[in-house]
PDB file of C-alpha atoms in Angstrom:
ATOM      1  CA  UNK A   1     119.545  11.165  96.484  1.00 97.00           C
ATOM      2  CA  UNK A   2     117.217   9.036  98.542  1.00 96.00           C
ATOM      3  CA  UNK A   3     115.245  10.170 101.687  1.00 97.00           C
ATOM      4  CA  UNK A   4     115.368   7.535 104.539  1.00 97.00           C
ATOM      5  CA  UNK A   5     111.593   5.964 104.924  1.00 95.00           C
ATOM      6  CA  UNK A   6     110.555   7.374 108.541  1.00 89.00           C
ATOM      7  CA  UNK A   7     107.155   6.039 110.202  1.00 84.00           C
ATOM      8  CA  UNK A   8     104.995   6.035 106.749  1.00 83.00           C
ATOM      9  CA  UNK A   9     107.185   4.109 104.837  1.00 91.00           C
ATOM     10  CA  UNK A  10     108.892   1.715 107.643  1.00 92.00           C
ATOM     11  CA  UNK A  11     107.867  -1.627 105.628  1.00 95.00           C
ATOM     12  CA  UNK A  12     110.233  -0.154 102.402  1.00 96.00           C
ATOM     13  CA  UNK A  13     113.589   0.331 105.105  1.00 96.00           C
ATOM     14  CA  UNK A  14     115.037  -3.112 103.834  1.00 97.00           C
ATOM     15  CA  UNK A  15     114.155  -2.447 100.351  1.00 98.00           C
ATOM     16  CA  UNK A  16     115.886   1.352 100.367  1.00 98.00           C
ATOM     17  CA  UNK A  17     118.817  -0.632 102.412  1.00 98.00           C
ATOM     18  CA  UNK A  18     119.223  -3.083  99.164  1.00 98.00           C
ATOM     19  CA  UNK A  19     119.102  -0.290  97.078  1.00 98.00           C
ATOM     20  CA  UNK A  20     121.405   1.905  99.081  1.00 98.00           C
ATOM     21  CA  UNK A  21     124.161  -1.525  99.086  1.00 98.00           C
ATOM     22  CA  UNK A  22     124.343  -1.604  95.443  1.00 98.00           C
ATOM     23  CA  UNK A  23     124.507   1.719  94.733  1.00 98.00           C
ATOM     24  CA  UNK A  24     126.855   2.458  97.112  1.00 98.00           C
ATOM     25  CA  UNK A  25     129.195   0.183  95.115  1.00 97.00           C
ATOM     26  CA  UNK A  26     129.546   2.149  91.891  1.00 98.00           C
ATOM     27  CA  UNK A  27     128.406   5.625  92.814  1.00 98.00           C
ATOM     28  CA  UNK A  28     127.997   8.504  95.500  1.00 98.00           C
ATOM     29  CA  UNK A  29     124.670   8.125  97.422  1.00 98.00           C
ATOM     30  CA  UNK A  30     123.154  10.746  99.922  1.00 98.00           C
ATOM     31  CA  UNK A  31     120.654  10.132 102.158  1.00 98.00           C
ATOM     32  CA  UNK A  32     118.103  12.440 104.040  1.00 98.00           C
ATOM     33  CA  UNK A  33     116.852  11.717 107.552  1.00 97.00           C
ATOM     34  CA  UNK A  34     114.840  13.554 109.302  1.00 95.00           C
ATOM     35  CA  UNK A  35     115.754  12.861 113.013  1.00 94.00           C
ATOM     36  CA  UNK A  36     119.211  11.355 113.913  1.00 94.00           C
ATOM     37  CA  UNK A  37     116.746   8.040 115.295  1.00 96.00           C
ATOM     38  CA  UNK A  38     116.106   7.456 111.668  1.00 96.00           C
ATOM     39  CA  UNK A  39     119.619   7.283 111.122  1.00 97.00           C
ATOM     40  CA  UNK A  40     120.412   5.124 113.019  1.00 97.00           C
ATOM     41  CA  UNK A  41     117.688   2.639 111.761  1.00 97.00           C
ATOM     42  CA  UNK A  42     118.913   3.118 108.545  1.00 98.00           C
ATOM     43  CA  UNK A  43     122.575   1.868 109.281  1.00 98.00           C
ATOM     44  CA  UNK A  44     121.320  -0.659 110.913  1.00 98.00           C
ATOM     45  CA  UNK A  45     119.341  -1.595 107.922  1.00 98.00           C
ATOM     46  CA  UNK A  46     122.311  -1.555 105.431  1.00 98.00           C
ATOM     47  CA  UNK A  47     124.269  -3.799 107.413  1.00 98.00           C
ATOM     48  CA  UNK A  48     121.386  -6.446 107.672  1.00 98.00           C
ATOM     49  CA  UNK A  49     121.222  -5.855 103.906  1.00 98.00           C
ATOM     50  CA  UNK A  50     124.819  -6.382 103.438  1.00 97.00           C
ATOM     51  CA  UNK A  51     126.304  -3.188 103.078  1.00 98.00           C
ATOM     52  CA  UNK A  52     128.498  -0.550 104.578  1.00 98.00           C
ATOM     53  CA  UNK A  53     126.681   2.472 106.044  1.00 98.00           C
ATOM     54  CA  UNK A  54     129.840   4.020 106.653  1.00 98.00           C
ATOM     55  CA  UNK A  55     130.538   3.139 103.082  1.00 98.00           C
ATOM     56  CA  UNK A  56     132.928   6.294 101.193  1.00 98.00           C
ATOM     57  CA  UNK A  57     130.574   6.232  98.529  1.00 98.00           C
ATOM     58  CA  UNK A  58     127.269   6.955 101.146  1.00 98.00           C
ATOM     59  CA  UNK A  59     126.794  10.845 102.420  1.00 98.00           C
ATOM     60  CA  UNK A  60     124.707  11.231 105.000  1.00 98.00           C
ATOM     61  CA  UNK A  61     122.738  14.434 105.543  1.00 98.00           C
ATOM     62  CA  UNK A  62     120.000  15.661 108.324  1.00 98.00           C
ATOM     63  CA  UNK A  63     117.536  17.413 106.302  1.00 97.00           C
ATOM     64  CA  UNK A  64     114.007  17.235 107.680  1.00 95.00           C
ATOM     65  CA  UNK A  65     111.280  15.494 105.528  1.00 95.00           C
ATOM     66  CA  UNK A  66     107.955  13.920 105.965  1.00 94.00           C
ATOM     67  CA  UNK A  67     108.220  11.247 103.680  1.00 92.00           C
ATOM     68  CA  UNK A  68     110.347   8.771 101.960  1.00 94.00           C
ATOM     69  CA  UNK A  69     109.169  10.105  98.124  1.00 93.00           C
ATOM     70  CA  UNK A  70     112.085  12.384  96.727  1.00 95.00           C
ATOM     71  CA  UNK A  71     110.736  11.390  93.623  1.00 94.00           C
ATOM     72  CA  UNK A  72     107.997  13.232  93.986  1.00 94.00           C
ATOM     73  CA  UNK A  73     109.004  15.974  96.347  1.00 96.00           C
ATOM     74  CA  UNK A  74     112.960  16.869  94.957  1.00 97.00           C
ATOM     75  CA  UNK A  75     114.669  19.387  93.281  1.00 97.00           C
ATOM     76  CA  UNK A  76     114.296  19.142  89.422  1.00 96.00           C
ATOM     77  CA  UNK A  77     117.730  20.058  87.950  1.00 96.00           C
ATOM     78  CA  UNK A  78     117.856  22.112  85.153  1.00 95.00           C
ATOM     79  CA  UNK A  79     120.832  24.037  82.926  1.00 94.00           C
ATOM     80  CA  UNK A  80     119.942  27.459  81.951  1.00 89.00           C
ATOM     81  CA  UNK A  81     122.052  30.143  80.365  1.00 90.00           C
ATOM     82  CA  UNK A  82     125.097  26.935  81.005  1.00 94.00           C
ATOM     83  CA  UNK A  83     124.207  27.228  84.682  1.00 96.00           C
ATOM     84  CA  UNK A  84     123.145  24.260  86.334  1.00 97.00           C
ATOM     85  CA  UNK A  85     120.151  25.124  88.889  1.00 97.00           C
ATOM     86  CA  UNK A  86     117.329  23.692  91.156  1.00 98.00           C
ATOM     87  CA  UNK A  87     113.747  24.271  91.017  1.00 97.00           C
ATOM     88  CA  UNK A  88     111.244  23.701  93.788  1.00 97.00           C
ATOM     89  CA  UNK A  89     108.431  23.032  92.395  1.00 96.00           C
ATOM     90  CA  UNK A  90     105.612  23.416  95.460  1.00 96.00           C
ATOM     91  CA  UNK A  91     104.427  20.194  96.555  1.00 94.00           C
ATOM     92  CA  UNK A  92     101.450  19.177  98.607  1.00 92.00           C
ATOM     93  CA  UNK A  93     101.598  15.232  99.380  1.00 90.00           C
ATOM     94  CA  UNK A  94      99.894  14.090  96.213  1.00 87.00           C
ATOM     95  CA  UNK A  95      96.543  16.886  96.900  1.00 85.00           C
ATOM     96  CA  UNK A  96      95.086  15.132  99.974  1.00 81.00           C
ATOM     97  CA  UNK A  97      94.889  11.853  98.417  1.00 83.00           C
ATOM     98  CA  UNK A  98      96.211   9.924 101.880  1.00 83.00           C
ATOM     99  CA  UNK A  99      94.379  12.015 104.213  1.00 81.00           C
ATOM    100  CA  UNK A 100      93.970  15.801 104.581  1.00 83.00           C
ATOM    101  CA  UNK A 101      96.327  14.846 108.203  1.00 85.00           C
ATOM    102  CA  UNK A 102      99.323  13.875 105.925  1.00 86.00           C
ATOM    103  CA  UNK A 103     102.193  16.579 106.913  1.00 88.00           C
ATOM    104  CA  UNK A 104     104.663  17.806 103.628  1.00 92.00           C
ATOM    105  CA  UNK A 105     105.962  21.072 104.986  1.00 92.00           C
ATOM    106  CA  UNK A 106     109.632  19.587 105.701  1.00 95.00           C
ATOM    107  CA  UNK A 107     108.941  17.414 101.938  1.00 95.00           C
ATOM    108  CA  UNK A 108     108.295  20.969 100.605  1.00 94.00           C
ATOM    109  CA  UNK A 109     111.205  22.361 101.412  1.00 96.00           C
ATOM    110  CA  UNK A 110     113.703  19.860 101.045  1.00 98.00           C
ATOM    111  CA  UNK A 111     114.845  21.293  97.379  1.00 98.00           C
ATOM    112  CA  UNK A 112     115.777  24.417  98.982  1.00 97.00           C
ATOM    113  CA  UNK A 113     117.704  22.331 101.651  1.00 98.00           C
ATOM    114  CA  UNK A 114     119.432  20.104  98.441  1.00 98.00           C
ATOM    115  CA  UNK A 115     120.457  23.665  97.171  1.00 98.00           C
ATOM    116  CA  UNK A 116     122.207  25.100 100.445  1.00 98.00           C
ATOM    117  CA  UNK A 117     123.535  21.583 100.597  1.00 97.00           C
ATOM    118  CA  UNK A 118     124.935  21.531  96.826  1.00 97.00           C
ATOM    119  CA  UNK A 119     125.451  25.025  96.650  1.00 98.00           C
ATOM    120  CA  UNK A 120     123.471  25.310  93.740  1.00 98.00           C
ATOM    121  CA  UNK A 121     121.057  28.172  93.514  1.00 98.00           C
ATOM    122  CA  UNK A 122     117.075  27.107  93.765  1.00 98.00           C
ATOM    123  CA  UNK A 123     114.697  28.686  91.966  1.00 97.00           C
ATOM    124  CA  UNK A 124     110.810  28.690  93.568  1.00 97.00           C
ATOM    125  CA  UNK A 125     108.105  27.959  91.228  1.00 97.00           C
ATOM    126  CA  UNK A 126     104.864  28.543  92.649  1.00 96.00           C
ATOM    127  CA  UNK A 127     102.738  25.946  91.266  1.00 96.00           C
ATOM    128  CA  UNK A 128     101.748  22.423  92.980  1.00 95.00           C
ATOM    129  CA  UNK A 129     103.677  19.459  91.125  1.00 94.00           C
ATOM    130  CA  UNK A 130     104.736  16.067  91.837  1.00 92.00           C
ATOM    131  CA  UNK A 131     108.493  15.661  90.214  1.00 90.00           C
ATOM    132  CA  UNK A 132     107.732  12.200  89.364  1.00 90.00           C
ATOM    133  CA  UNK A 133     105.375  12.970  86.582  1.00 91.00           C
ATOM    134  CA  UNK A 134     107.595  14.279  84.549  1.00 93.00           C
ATOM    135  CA  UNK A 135     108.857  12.712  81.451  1.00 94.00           C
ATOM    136  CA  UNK A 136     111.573  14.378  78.850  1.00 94.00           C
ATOM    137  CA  UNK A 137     112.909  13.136  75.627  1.00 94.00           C
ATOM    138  CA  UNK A 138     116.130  15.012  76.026  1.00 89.00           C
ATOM    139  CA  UNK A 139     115.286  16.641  72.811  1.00 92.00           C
ATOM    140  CA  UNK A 140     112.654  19.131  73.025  1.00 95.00           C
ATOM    141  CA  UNK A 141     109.358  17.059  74.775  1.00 97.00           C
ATOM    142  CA  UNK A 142     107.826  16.926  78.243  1.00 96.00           C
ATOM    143  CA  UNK A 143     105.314  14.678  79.006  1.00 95.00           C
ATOM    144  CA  UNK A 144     102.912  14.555  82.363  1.00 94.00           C
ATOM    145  CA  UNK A 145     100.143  13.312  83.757  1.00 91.00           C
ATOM    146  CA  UNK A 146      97.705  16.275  84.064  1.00 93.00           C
ATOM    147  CA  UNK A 147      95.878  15.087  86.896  1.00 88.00           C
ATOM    148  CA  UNK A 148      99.248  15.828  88.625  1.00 87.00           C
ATOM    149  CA  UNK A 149      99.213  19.011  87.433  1.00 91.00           C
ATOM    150  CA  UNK A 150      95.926  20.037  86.901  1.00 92.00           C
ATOM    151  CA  UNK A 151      93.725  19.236  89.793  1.00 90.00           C
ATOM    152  CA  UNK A 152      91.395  21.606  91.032  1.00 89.00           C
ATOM    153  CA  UNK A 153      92.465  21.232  94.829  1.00 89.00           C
ATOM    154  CA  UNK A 154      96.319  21.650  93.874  1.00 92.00           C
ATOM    155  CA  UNK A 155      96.113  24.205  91.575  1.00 95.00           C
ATOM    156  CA  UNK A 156      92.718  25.738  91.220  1.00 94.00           C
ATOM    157  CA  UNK A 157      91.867  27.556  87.989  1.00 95.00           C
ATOM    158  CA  UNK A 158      94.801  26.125  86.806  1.00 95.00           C
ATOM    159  CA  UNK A 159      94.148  26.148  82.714  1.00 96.00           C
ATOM    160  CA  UNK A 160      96.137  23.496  80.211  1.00 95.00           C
ATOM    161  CA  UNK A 161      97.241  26.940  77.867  1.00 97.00           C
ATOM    162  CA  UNK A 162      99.080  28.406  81.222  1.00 97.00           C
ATOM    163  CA  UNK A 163     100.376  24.861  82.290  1.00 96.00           C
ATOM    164  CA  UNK A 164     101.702  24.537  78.756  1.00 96.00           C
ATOM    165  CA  UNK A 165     103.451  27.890  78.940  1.00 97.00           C
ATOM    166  CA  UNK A 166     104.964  27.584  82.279  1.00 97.00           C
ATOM    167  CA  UNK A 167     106.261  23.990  81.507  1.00 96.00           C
ATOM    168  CA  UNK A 168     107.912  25.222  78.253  1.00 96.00           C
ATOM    169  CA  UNK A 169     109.289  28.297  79.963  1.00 95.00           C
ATOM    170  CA  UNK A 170     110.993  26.533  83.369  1.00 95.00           C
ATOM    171  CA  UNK A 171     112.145  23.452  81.206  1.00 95.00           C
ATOM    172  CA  UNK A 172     113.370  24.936  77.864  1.00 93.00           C
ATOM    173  CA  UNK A 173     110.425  22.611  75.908  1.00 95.00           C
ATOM    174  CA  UNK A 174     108.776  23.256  72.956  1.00 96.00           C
ATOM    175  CA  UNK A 175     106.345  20.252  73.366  1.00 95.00           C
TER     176      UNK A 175
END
C-alpha cells in the first residue's frame, strides 16, 4: 500500500514510480491519491520509470491523504481471536515537528478508509502514534522509539507503565 507523494513530497514521485515498477512485477500494489490530478501525475511517472500504470498487478484507489508517509500514518494489521483486523492508531504529522500548518486530518483517517476498502473491520485506538516505530519479533516483543510515543505534545501525561499496558494489550506482547 503506498500513498501517491502530492505537493510535500513531489521530489520522491520518480522514486515511488521505481518502486511502484518493480513491485508491480511480482505482487498486487494499491495506491492512494488524494485528487484524481495526482493520479494522473503518478501514471505519468510510472511510464517515465518504465512501468505499466495500468499494470493488473497496480489498484488504484481515491482515498484522501495529506501526505505521502503510510508508514507512519496506516492501518497496523493485527489477528485477534483468528480475525484479522485494522487499528488506527491516531496520528498527528510527527507532533508539529514540520510546522504547526502541516494538515493530517485526511492522513488520520486513511486506516478507516483501508478498512471500508478491505472490508476489514478497524478498530480506533485513541492514542497519538507513528506506525513506523514499531518493531516486532514475531514472537512475543515490541520495540519503539518512545519519543514517538511519549511526547508531551502528542500524548500529554502519557506514563511508560500505561504505554506498556496498552501496547501489550492491542498487540498481543508480553515485552
Amino acid at each position: 500500500w503506498l500513498q501517491w507523494p502530492g505537493r510535500y513530497e513531489k521530489e520522491h514521485e520518480s522514486t515511488f514510480a521505481q518502486m511502484v515498477d518493480i513491485i508491480s512485477r511480482y505482487q498486487t500494489i494499491n495506491i492512494l491519491y488524494a485528487l484524481g490530478s495526482i493520479r494522473g501525475d503518478a501514471r505519468s511517472a510510472i511510464e517515465r520509470a518504465g512501468g505499466n500504470p495500468d499494470h493488473a498487478n497496480i489498484v488504484w484507489h481515491h482515498i484522501g491523504n495529506d501526505s505521502a508517509w503510510m508508514r507512519d500514518n496506516g492501518p497496523v494489521y493485527v489477528v485477534a481471536d483468528g480475525e484479522m483486523r485494522l487499528q488506527n492508531w491516531q496520528f498527528d504529522a510527527w507532533g508539529g515537528a514540520f510546522g504547526q500548518d502541516i494538515p493530517y486530518g485526511l492522513d488520520n483517517r486513511v486506516p478507516t478508509e483501508v478498512g471500508e476498502v478491505t472490508g476489514l473491520p478497524v478498530d480506533r485506538i485513541d492514542i497519538v502514534h507513528e506506525r513506523g516505530n514499531l518493531e516486532f519479533n514475531g514472537i512475543d516483543t515490541l520495540i519503539l522509539n518512545w519519543s514517538a510515543l511519549g511526547a508531551p505534545r502528542r500524548n500529554p501525561g502519557y506514563t511508560r507503565e500505561q504505554a506498556e499496558a496498552d501496547l501489550k494489550q492491542h498487540f498481543g506482547v508480553s515485552k
